[in-house]
Coordinates of C-alpha atoms and ligand atoms in Angstrom, one line a residue:
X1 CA -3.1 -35.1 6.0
X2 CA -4.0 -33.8 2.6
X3 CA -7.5 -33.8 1.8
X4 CA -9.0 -34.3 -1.9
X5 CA -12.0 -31.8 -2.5
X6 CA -11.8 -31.6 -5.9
X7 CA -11.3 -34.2 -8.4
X8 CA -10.8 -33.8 -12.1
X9 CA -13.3 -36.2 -12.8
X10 CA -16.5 -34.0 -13.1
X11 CA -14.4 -31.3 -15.2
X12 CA -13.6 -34.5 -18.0
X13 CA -17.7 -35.6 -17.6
X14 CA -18.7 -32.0 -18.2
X15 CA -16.3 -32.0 -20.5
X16 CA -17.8 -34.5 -22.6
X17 CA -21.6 -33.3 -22.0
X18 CA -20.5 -29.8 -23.5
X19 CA -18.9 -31.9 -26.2
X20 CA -22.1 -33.9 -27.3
X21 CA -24.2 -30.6 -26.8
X22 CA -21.6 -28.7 -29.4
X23 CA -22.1 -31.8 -31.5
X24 CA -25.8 -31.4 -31.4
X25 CA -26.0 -27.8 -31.8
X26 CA -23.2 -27.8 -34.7
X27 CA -25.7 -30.5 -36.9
X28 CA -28.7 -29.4 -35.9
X29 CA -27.4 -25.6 -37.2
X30 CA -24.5 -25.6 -39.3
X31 CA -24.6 -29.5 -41.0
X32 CA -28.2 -28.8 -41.9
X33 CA -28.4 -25.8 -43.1
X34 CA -25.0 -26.5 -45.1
X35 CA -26.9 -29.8 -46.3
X36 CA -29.9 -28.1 -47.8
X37 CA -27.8 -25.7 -49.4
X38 CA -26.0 -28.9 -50.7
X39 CA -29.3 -30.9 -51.5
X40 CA -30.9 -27.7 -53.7
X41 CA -28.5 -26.3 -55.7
X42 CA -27.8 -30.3 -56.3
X43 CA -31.5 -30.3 -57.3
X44 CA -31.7 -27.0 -59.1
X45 CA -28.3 -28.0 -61.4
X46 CA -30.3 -31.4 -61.9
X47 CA -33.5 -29.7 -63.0
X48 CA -31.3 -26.8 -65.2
X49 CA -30.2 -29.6 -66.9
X50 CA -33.4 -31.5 -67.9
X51 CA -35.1 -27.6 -68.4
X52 CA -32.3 -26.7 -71.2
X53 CA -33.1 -30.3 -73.0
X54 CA -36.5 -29.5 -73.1
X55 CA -36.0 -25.6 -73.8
X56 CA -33.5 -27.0 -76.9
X57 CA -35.6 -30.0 -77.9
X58 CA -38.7 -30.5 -77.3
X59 CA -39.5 -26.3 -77.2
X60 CA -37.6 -25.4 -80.4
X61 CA -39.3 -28.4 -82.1
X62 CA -42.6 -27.3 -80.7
X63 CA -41.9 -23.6 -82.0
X64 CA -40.7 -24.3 -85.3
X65 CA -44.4 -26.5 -85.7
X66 CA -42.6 -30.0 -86.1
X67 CA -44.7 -31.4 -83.1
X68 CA -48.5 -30.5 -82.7
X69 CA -49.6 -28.5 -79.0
X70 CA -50.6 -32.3 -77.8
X71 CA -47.5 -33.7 -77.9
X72 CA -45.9 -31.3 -76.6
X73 CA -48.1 -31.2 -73.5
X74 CA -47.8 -35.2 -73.2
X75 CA -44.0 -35.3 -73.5
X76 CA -44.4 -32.8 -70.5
X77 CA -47.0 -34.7 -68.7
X78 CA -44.6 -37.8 -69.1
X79 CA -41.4 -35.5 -67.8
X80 CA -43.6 -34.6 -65.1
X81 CA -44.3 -37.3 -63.4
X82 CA -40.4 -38.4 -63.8
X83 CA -39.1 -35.4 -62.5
X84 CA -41.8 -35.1 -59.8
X85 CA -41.6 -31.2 -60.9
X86 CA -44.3 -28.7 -62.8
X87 CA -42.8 -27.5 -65.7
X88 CA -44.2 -24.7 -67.3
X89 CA -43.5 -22.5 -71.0
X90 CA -43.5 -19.3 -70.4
X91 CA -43.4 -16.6 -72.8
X92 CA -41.4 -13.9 -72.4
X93 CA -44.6 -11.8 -71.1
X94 CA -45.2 -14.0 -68.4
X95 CA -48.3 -15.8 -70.4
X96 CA -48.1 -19.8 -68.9
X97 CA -48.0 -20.8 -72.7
X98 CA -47.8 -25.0 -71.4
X99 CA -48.4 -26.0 -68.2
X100 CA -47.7 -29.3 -67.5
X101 CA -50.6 -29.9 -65.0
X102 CA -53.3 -27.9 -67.0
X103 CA -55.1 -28.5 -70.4
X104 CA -53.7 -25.8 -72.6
X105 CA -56.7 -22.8 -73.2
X106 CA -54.9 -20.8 -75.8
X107 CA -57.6 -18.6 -75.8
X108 CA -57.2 -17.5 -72.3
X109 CA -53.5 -18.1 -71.2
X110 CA -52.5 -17.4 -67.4
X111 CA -50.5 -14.3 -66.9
X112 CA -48.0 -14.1 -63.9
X113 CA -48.3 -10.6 -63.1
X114 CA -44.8 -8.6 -62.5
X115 CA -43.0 -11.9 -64.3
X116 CA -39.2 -10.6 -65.3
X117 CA -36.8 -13.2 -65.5
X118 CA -33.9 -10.6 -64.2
X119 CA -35.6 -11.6 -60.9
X120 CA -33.4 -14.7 -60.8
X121 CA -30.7 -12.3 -60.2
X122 CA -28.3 -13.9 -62.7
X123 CA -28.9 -17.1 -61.2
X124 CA -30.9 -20.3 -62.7
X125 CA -32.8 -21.0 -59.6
X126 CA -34.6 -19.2 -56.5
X127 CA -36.8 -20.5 -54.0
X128 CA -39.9 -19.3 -53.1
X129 CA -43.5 -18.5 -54.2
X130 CA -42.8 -17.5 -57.1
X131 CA -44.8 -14.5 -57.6
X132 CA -47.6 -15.3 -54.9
X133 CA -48.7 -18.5 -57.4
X134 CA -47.6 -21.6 -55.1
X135 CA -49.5 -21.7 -51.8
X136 CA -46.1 -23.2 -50.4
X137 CA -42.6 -22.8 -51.7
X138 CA -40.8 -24.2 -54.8
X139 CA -37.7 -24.4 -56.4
X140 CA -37.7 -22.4 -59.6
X141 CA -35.3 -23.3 -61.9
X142 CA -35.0 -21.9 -65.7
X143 CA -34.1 -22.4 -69.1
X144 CA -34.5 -19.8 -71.8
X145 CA -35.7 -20.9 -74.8
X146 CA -33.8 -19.6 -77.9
X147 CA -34.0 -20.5 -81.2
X148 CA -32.3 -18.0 -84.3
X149 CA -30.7 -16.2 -80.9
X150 CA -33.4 -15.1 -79.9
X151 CA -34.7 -15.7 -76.3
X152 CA -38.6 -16.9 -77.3
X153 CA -40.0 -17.8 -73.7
X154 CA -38.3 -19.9 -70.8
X155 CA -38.8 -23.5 -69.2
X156 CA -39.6 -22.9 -65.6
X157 CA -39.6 -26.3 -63.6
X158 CA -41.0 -26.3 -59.9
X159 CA -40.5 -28.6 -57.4
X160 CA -42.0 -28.4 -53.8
X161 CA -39.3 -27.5 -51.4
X162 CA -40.5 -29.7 -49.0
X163 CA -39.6 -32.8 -51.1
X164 CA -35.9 -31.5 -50.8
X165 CA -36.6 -30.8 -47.1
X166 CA -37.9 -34.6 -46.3
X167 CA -34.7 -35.8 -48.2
X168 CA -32.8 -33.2 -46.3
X169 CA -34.1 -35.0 -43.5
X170 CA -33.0 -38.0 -44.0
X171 CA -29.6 -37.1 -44.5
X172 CA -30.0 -35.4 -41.1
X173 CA -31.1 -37.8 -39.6
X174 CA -28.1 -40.1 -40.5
X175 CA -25.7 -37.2 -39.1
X176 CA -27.6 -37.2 -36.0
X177 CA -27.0 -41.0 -36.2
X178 CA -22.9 -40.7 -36.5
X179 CA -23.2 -38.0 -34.0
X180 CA -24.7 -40.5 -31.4
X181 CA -22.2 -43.3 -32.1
X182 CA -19.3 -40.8 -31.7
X183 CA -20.3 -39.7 -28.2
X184 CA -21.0 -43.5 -27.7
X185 CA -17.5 -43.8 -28.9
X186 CA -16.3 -40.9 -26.7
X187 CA -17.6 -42.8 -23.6
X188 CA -16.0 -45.7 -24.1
X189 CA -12.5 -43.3 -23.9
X190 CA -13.6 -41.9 -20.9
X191 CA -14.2 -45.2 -19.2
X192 CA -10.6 -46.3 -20.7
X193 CA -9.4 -42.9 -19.7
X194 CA -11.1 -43.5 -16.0
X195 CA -9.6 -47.3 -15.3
X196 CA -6.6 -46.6 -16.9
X197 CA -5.3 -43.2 -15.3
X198 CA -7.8 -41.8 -13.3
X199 CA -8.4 -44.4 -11.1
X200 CA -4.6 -45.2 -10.6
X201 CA -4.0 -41.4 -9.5
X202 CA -6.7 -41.2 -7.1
X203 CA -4.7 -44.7 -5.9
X204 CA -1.5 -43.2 -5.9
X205 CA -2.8 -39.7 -4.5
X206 CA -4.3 -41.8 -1.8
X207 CA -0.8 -43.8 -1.2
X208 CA 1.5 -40.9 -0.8
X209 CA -0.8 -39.0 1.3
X210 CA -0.9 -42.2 3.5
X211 CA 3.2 -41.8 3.5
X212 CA 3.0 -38.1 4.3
X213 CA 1.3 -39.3 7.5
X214 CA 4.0 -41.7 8.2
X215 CA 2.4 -44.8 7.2
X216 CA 4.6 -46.6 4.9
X217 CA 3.5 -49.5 3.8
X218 CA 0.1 -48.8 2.5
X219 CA 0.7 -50.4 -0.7
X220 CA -0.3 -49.5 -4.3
X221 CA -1.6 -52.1 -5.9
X222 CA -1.0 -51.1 -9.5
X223 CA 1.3 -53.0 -11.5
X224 CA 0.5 -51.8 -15.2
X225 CA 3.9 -51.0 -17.8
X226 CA 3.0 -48.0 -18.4
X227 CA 4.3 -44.2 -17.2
X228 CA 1.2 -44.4 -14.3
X229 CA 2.7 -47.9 -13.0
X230 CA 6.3 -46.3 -13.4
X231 CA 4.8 -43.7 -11.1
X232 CA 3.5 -46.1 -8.4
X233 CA 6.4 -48.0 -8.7
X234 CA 8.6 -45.2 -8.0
X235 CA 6.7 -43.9 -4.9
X236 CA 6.8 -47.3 -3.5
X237 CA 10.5 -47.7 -3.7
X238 CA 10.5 -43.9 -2.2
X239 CA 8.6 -44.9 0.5
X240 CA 10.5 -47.9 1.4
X241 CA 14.0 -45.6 0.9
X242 CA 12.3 -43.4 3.4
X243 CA 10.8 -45.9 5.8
X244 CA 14.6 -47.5 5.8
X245 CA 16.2 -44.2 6.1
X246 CA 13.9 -43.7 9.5
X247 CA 14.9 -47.4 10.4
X248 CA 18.5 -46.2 10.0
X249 CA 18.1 -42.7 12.0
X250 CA 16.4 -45.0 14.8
X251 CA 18.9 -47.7 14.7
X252 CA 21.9 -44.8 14.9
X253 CA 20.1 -43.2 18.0
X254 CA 19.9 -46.2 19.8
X255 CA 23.3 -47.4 18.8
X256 CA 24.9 -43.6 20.6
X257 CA 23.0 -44.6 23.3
X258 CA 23.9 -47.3 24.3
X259 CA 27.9 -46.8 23.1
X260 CA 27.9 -43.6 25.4
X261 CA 25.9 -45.4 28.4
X262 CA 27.7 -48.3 28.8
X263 CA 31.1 -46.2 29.9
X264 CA 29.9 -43.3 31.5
X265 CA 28.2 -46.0 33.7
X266 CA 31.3 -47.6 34.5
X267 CA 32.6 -43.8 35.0
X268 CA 29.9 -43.1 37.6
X269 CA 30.5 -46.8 39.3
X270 CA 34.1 -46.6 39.8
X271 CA 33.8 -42.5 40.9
X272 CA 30.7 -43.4 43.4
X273 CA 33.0 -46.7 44.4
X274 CA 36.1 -44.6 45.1
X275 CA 34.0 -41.6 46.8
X276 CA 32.6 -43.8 49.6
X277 CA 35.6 -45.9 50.2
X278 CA 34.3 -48.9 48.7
X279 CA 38.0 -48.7 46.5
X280 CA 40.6 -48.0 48.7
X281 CA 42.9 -45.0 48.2
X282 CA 45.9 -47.8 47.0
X283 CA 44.0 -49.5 44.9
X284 CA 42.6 -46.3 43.4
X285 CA 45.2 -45.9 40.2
X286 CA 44.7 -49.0 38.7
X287 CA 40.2 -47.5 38.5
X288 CA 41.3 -44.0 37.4
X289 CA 43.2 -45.8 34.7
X290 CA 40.1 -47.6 33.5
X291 CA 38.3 -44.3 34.1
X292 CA 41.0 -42.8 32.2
X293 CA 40.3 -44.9 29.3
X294 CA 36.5 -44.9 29.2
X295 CA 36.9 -41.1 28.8
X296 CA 39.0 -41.7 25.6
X297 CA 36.5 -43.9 23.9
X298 CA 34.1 -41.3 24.9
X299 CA 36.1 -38.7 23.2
X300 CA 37.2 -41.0 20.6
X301 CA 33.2 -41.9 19.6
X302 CA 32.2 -38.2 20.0
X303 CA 34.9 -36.7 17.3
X304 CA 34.2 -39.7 14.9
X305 CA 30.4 -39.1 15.1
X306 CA 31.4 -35.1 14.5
X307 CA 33.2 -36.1 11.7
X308 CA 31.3 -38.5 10.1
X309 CA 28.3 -35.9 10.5
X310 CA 30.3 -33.3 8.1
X311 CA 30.9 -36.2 5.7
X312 CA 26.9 -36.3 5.7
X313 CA 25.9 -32.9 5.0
X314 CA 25.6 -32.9 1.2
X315 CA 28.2 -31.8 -1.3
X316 CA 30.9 -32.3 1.3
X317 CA 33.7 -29.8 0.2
X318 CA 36.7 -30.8 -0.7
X319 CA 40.3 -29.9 -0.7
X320 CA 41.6 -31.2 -3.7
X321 CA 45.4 -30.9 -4.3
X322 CA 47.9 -33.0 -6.7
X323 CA 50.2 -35.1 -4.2
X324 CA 52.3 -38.1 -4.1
X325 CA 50.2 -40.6 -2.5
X326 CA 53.5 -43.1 -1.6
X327 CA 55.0 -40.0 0.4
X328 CA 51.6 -39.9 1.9
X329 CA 51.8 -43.7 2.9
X330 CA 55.3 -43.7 4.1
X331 CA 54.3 -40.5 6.5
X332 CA 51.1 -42.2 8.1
X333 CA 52.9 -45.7 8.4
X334 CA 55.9 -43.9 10.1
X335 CA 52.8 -42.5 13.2
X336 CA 52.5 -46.4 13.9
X337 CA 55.8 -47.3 14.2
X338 CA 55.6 -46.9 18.6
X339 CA 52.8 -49.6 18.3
X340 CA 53.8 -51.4 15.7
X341 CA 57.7 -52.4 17.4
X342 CA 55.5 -53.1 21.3
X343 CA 53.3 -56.0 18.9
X344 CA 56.4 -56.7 16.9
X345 CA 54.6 -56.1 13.8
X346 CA 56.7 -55.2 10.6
X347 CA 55.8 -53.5 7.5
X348 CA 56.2 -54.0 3.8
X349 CA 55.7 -51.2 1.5
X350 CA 55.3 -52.1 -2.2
X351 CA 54.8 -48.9 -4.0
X352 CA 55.1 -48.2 -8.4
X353 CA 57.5 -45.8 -9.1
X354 CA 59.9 -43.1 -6.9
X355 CA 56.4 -41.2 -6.4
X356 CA 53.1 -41.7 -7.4
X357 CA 50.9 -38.3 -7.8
X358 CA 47.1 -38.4 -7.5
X359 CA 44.1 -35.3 -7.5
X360 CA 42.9 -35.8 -4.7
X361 CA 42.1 -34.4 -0.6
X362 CA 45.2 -35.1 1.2
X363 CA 43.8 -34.6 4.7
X364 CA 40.9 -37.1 4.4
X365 CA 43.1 -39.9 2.1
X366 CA 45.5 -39.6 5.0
X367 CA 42.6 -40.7 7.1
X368 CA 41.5 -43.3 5.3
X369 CA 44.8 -44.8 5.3
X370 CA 45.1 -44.3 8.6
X371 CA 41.9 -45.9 9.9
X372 CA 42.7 -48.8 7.8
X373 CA 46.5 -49.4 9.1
X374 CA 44.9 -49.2 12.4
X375 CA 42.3 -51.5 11.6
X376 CA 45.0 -54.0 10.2
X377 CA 47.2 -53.9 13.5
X378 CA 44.2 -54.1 15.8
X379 CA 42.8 -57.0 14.2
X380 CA 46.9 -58.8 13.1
X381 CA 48.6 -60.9 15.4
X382 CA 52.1 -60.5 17.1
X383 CA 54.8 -61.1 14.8
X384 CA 53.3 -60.5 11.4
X385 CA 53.7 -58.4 8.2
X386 CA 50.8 -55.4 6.9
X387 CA 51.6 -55.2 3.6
X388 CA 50.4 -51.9 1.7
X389 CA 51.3 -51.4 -2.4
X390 CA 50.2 -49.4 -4.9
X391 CA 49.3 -50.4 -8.6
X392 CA 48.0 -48.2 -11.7
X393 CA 46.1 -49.5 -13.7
X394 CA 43.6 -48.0 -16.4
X395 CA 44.2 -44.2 -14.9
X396 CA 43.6 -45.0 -12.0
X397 CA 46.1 -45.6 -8.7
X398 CA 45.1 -48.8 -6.7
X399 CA 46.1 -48.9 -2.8
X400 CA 46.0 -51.5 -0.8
X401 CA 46.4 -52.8 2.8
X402 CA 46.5 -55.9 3.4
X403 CA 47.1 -57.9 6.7
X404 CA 47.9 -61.4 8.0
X405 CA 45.2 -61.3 11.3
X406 CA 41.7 -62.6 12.3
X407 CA 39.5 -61.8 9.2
X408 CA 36.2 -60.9 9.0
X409 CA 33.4 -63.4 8.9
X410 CA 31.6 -63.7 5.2
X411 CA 28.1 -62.5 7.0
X412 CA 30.0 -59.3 8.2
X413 CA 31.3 -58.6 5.3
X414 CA 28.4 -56.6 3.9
X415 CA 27.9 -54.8 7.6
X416 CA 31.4 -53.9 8.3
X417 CA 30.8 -50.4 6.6
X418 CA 27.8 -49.0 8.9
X419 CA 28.1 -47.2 11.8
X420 CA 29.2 -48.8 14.9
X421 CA 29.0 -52.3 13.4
X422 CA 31.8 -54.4 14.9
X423 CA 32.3 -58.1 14.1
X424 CA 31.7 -60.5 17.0
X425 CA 35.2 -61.8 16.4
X426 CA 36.8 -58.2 17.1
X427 CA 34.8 -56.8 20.3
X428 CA 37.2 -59.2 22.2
X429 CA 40.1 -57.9 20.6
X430 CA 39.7 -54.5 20.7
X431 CA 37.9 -53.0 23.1
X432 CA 38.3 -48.8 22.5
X433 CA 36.5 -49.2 18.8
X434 CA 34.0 -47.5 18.0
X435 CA 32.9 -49.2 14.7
X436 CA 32.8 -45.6 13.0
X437 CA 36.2 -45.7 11.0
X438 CA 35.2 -47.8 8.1
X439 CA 31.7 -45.5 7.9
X440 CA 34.2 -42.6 7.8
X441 CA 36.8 -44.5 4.9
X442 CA 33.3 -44.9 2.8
X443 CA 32.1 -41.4 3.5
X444 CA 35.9 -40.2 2.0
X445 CA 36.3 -42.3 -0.8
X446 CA 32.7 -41.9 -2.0
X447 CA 33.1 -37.9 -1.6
X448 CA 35.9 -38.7 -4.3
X449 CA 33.6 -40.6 -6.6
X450 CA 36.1 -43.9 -6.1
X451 CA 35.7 -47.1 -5.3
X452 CA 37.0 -49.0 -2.2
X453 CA 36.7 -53.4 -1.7
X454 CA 37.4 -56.0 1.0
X455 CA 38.3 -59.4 0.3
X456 CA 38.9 -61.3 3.4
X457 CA 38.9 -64.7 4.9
X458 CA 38.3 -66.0 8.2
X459 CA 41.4 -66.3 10.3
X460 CA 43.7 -65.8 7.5
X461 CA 43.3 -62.1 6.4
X462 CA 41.8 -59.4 5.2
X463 CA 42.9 -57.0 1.8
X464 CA 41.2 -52.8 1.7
X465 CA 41.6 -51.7 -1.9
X466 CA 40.8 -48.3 -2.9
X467 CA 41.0 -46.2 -6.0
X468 CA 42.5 -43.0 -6.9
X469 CA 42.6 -40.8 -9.8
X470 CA 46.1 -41.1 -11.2
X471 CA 47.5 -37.7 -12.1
X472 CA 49.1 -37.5 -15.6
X473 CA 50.9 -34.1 -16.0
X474 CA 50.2 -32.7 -19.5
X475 CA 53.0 -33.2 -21.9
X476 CA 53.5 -29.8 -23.4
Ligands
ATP501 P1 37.4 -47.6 15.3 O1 37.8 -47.6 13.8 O2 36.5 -46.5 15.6 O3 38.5 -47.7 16.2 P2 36.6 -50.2 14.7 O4 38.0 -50.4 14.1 O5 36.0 -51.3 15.4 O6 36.5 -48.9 15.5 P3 35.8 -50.0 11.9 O7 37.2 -49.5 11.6 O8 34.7 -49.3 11.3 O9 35.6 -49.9 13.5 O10 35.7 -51.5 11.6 C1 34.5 -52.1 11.8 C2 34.7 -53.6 12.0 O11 35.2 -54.3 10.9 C3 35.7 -53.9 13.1 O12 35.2 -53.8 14.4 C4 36.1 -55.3 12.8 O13 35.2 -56.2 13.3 C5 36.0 -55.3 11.3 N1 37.3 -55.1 10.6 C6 37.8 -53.9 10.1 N2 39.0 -54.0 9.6 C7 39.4 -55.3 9.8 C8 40.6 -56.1 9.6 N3 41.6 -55.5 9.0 N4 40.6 -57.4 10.0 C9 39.5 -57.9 10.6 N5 38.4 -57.3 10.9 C10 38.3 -56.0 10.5
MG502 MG1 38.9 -48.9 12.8

């Protein structure tokens, strides 16, 4: 019995937990960090933007005295409050000329200490305190102001990082959001993944663990049209080959049994019968000729069950030759002739052309014809006609042997092939057969990858046709 201790089952959960944790970690890292990124140097372009209208309007109209301070600082004021940003003008000094949320002192202007605008490191914007004078951090963004080419003082715009950060957030939050319905998602295939192949394997596991131990039919209820229900399919029909195929061995056993019991019985009975007198010595012959004869079957059912077992063993080797099957026909029918003039039986021989050449095993297609001629006398009445011809017909060489005797019932006809089956109709008749020639004929012609049919009626006859290879000698 195989046991399951492992099943794949937690690997594919854990599996998916690792995958929602990579998810989490990847946008609570990566995506946000990438995000903000996104989100301020969005921002700072927007506010570069608005600071280089103001530095070329507003500023150059302020500078060149076509709007008054006040104006100026509304206009700002009003910017301001749109832009959610402090904007400043700084000179080039670092004197806050305007800022947008103090009344203007041009008397005593606020000095950023250490101001250079090369700080921005040949970028527009930078993020932080900018020089210690925001108690939390901004985005700086900046404009020179230029007018006759030359740089006058800059527009600075701040803007609270954490304004970007709470709409950083947001966006977060909705990534989070598509994060959870993914792994929601991702369950859902698992579950499909689980009821649809999972589950069956476990089922089919279970079922051909069940036929390792012999048991086979434990069925597998899975009937699906996919590869899985292909697979329990296929198991079944294994099982039920192999839970035939032990029927079969079972069967055969019995079937020796009771085909080598029944003489060596009658052996025993007449020897015993003749050893303590019970048969006199005169009447002895006519026992040791029964004796005699039970012996033969024996031998008879012992070298066809040899011989069938060789056909069994896979790959059965054979002898192939080119031959001239009528030759072979004539030469087999000529061994009968002794039996054939006591029952008065003639035969006709209908064969295409002078000779007939086929690819095939000699030896065992002498057998078969021989164990069907034998058949056909054993089963013909006195006085009739076995007729065997031979046809060709597509490349192939039909023979067949054909007789005028008992015929075998339509419910044998399937059964005539097994081992040791004989009809009811032919135990009377013959009593030395062993029911293992026809097994033998299939073994042989199936070796050869050929075909062989019966058609036969009930008391009127019965017609073997087999198929050879027909051998066409090249024409060059
Ligand atoms: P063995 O061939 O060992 O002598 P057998 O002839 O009885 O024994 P098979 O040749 O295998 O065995 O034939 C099986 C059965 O098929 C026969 O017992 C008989 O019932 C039936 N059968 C075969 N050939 C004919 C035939 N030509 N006419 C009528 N019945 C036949
Ligand atoms: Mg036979």
């Amino acid at each position: 019995m195989i046991c399951m201790k492992k099943t794949i089952y937690p690997k594919l959960f854990l599996g998916y937990l690792l995958f929602g944790i990579l998810g989490f970690v990847v946008v609570s890292t990566i995506t946000s960090h990438l995000m903000l990124d996104y989100v301020k140097s969005k921002e700072a372009s927007n506010l570069y933007k608005e600071a280089n209208l103001i530095a070329s309007d507003y500023a150059v109209s302020y500078y060149s005295n076509n709007i008054t301070l006040t104006d100026f600082e509304d206009r700002l004021k009003a910017l301001d409050v749109y832009l959610a940003s402090q904007i400043w003008v700084v000179d080039t000094g670092g004197d806050i000329l305007v800022n947008s949320r103090k009344k203007t002192d041009l008397f005593n202007l606020e000095n950023i200490s250490d101001f250079n605008i090369g700080d921005f490191q040949h970028k527009y914007y930078q993020t932080g305190y900018f020089y210690k004078y925001f108690e939390d951090e901004q985005l700086s963004v900046y404009a020179p102001i230029s007018i006759n080419y030359k740089v006058k003082g800059y527009i600075i715009i701040h803007k609270p990082l954490h304004m970007l950060l709470s709409y950083n957030n947001g966006i977060i939050k909705i990534a989070y959001l598509t994060l959870l319905i993914l792994f929601l998602c991702a369950f859902v295939l698992l579950a499909i993944f689980t009821y649809t192949i999972i589950l069956p394997v476990k089922k089919i596991a279970k079922a051909a663990s069940e036929y390792a131990s012999g048991k086979f039919d434990h069925p597998v209820d899975i009937h699906t049209n996919d590869e899985i229900g292909y697979l329990a399919a296929s198991l079944t029909y294994m099982a039920n080959e192999l839970n035939t195929l032990e029927e079969d061995q079972r069967k055969f056993v019995s079937n020796v049994s009771h085909d080598f019991r029944s003489p060596l019985t009658s052996v025993k009975g007449y020897v015993e019968a003749m050893l303590d007198g019970t048969i006199p010595v005169e009447n002895q012959e006519k026992y040791l000729k029964i004796i005699l004869f039970e012996t033969e079957r024996l031998n008879k059912l012992t070298a066809g069950l040899l011989e069938l077992n060789q056909y069994n063993l896979r790959g059965t080797l054979l002898d192939i030759s080119t031959f001239d099957i009528n030759n072979t026909i004539k030469l087999t029918v000529q061994t009968f002739e002794g039996i054939c003039k006591n029952k008065r039986i003639t035969f006709e021989l209908i064969l295409t052309g002078q000779t007939l050449f086929t690819c095939a095993d000699m030896g065992k297609i002498q057998r078969v014809i021989y164990n069907l001629i034998d058949n056909a006398i054993k089963f013909s009445h006195s006085d009739s006609v076995i007729t065997i011809e031979t046809t060709v017909k597509n490349e192939k060489i039909f023979v067949a042997v054909k007789d005028k005797g008992i015929g075998i019932p339509k419910e044998s006809l399937g059964k005539i092939w097994e081992r040791f089956y004989k009809t009811d109709l032919s135990r009377g008749k013959d009593k030395k057969g062993t029911g293992l020639g026809l097994a033998i004929v299939k073994e042989i012609i199936q070796s050869h990858k050929e075909n062989i049919n019966v058609i036969s009626t009930e008391g009127v006859g019965t017609e073997f046709i087999f198929s050879l290879p027909l051998y066409q000698p090249e024409d060059d």
